[in-house]
PDB file of C-alpha atoms in Angstrom:
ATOM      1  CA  UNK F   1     -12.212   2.944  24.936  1.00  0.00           C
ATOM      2  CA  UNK F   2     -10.181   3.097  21.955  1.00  0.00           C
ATOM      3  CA  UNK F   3      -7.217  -0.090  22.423  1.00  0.00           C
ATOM      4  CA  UNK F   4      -4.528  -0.768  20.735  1.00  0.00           C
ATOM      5  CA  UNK F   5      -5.954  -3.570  19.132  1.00  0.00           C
ATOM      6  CA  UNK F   6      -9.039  -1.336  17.719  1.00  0.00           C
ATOM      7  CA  UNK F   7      -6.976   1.993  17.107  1.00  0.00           C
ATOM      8  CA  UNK F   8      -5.646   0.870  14.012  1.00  0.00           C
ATOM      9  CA  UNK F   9      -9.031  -0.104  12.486  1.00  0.00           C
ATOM     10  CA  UNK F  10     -10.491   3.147  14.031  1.00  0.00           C
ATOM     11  CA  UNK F  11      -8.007   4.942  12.105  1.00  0.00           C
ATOM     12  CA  UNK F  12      -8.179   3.390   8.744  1.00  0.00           C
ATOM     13  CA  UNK F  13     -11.840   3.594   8.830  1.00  0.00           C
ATOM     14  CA  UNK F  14     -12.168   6.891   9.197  1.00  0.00           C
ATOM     15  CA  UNK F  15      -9.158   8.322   6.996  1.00  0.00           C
ATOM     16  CA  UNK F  16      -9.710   5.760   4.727  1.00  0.00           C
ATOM     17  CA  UNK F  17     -13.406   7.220   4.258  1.00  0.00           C
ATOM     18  CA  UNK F  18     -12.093  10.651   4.475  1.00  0.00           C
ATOM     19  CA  UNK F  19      -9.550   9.949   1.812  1.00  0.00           C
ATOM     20  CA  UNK F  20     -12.038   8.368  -0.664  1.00  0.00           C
ATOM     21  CA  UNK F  21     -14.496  11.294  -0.240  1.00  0.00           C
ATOM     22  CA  UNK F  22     -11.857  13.629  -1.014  1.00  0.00           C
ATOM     23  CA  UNK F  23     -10.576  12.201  -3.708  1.00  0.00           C
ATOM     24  CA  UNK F  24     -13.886  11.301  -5.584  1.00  0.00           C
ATOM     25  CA  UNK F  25     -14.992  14.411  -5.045  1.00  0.00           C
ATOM     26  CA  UNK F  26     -12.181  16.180  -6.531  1.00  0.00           C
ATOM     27  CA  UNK F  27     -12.269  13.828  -9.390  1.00  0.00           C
ATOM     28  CA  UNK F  28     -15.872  14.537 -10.390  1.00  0.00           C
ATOM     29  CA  UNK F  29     -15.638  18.149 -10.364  1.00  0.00           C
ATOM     30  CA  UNK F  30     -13.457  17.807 -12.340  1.00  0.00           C
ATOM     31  CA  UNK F  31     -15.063  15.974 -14.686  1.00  0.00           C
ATOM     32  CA  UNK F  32     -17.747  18.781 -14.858  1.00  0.00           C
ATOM     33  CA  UNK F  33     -15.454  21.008 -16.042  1.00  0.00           C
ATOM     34  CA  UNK F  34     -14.291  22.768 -13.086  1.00  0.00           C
ATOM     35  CA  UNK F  35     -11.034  23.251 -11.486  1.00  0.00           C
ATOM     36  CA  UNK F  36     -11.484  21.766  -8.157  1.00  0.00           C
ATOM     37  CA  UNK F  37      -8.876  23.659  -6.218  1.00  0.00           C
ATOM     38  CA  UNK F  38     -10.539  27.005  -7.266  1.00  0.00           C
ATOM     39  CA  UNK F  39     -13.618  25.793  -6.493  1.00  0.00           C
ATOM     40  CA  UNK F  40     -12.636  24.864  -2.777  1.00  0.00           C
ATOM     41  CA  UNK F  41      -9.646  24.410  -0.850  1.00  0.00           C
ATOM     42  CA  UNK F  42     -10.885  20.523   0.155  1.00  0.00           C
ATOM     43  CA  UNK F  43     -10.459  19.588  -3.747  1.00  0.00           C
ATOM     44  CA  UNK F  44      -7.509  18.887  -5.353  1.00  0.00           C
ATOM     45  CA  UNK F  45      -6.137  18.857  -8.558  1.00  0.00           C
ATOM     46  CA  UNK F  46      -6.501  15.062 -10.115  1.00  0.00           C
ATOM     47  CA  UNK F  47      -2.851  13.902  -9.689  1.00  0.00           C
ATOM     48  CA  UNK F  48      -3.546  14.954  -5.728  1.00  0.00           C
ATOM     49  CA  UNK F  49      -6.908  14.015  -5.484  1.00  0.00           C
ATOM     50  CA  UNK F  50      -5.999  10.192  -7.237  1.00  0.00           C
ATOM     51  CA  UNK F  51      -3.136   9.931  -4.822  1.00  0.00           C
ATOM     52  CA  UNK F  52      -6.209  10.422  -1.740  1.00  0.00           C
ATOM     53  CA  UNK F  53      -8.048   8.321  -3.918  1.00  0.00           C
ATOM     54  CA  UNK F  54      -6.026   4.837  -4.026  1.00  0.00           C
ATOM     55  CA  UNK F  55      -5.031   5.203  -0.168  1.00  0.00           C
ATOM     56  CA  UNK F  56      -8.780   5.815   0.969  1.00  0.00           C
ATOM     57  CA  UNK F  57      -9.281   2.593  -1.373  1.00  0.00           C
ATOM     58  CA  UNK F  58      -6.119   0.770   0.025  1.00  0.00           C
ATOM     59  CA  UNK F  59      -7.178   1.531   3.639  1.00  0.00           C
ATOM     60  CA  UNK F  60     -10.832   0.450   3.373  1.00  0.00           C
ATOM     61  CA  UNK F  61      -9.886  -3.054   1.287  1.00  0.00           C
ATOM     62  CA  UNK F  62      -7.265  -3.690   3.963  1.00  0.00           C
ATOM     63  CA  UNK F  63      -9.896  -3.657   6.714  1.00  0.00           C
ATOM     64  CA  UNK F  64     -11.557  -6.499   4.710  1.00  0.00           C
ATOM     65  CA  UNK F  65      -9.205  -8.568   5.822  1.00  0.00           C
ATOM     66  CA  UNK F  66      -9.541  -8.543   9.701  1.00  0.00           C
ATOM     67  CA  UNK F  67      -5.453  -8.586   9.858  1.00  0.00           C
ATOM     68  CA  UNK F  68      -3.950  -7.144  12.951  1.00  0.00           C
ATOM     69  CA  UNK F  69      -0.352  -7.303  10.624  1.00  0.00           C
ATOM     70  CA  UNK F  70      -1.543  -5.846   8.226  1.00  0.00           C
ATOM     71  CA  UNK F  71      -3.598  -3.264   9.869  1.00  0.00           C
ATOM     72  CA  UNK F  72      -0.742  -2.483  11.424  1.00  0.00           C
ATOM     73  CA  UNK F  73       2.069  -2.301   8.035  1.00  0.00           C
ATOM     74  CA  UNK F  74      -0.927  -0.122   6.075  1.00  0.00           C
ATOM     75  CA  UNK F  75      -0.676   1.939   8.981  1.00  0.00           C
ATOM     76  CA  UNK F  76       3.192   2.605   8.894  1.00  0.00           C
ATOM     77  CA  UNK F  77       3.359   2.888   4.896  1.00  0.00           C
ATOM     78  CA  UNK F  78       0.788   5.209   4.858  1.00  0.00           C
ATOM     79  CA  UNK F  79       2.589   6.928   8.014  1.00  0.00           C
ATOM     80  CA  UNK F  80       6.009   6.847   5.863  1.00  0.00           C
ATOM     81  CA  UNK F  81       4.271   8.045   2.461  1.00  0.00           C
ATOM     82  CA  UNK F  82       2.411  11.086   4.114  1.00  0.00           C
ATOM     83  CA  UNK F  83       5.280  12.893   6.033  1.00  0.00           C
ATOM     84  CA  UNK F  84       7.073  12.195   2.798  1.00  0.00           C
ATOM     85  CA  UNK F  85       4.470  13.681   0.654  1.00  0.00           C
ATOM     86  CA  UNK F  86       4.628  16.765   3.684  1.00  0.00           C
ATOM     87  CA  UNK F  87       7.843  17.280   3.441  1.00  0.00           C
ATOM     88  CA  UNK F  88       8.168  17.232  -0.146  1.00  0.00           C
ATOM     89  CA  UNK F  89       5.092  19.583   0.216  1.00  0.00           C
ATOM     90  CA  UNK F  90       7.258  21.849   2.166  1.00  0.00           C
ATOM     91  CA  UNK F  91      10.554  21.917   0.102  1.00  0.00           C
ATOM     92  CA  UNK F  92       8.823  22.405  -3.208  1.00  0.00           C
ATOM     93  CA  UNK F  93       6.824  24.458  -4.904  1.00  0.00           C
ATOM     94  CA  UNK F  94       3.640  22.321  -6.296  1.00  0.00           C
ATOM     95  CA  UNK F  95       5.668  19.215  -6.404  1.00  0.00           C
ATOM     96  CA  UNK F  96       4.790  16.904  -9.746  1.00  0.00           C
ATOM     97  CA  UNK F  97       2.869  19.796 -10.970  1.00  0.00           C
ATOM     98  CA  UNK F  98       0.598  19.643  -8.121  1.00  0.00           C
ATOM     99  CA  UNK F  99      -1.577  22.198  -6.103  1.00  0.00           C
ATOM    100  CA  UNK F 100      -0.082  21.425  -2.452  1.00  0.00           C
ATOM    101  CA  UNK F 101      -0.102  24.406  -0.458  1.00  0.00           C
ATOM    102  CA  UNK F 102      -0.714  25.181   2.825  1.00  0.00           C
ATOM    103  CA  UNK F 103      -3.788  23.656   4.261  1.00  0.00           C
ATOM    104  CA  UNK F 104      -2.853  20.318   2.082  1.00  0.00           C
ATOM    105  CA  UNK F 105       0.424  20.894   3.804  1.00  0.00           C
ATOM    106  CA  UNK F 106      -1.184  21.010   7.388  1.00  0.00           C
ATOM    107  CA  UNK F 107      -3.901  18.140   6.452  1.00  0.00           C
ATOM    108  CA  UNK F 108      -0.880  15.849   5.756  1.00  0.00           C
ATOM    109  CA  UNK F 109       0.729  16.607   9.150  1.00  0.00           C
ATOM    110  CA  UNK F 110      -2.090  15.540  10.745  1.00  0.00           C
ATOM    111  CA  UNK F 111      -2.300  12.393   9.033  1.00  0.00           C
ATOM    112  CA  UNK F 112       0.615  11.026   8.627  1.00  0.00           C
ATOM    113  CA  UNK F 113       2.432  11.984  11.963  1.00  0.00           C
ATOM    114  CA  UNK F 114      -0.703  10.832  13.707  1.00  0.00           C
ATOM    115  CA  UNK F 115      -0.794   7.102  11.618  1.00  0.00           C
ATOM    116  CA  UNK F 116       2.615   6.724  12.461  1.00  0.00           C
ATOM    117  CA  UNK F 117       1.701   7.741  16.645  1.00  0.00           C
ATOM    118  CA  UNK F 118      -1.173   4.845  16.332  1.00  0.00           C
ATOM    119  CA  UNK F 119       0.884   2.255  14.903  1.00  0.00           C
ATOM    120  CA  UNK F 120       3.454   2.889  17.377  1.00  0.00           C
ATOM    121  CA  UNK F 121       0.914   2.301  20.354  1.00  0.00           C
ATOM    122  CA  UNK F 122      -0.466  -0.830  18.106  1.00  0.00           C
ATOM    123  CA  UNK F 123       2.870  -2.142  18.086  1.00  0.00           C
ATOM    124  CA  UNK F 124       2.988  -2.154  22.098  1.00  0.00           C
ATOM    125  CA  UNK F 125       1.615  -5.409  23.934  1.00  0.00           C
ATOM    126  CA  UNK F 126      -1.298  -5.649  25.097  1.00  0.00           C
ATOM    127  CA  UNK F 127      -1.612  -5.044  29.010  1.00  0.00           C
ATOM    128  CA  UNK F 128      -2.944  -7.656  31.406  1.00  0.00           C
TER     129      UNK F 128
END
């Protein structure tokens, strides 16, 4: 069962891993040359895919730490950041020059609606 004590680390672990895939991969295509988005809608263009890049980073150091606190404030940042970066997504063309479209669009309102659900039930006490 997934509690609100483990949620947090749950989610971190596995967007943080998800994050850092994505953005490497981006990254090293295109460093052979190739524009990632045309290549696949998964890869981004480098600003995009850095962006993925540092969070997937951020999230997996933070778990080093064992710290329910700060499990917990990664959690609402990265919440905060994402449905910004959707939103901004949504108002603007290719904001900062870069290639956010639809199914980056829908990928961020996954993720950051659904970090900001978990650190709401994370924030709840713990039943007896």
């Amino acid at each position: 069962m997934i509690t609100a004590a483990r949620g947090p680390r749950l989610y971190l672990a596995a967007v943080g891993l998800l994050l850092l895939g994505q953005g490497l991969a981006g990254l090293l295509v295109r460093a052979t040359g190739r524009d990632p988005h045309a290549a696949t809608r998964l890869l981004s263009d480098p600003m995009h895919s850095t962006i993925h890049l540092v969070w997937g980073i951020a999230m997996l150091l933070v778990l080093t730490r064992h710290d329910a606190g700060l499990d917990r404030a990664t959690l609402l940042a990265f919440g905060v950041f994402y449905v910004g970066f959707l939103a901004l997504g949504l108002l603007v063309h290719h904001p900062f020059g870069m290639q956010i479209d639809g199914k980056e669009n829908a990928f961020h309102a996954i993720v950051g609606p659904l970090a900001l659900i978990v650190w709401v039930i994370a924030r709840r006490p713990a039943e007896e």
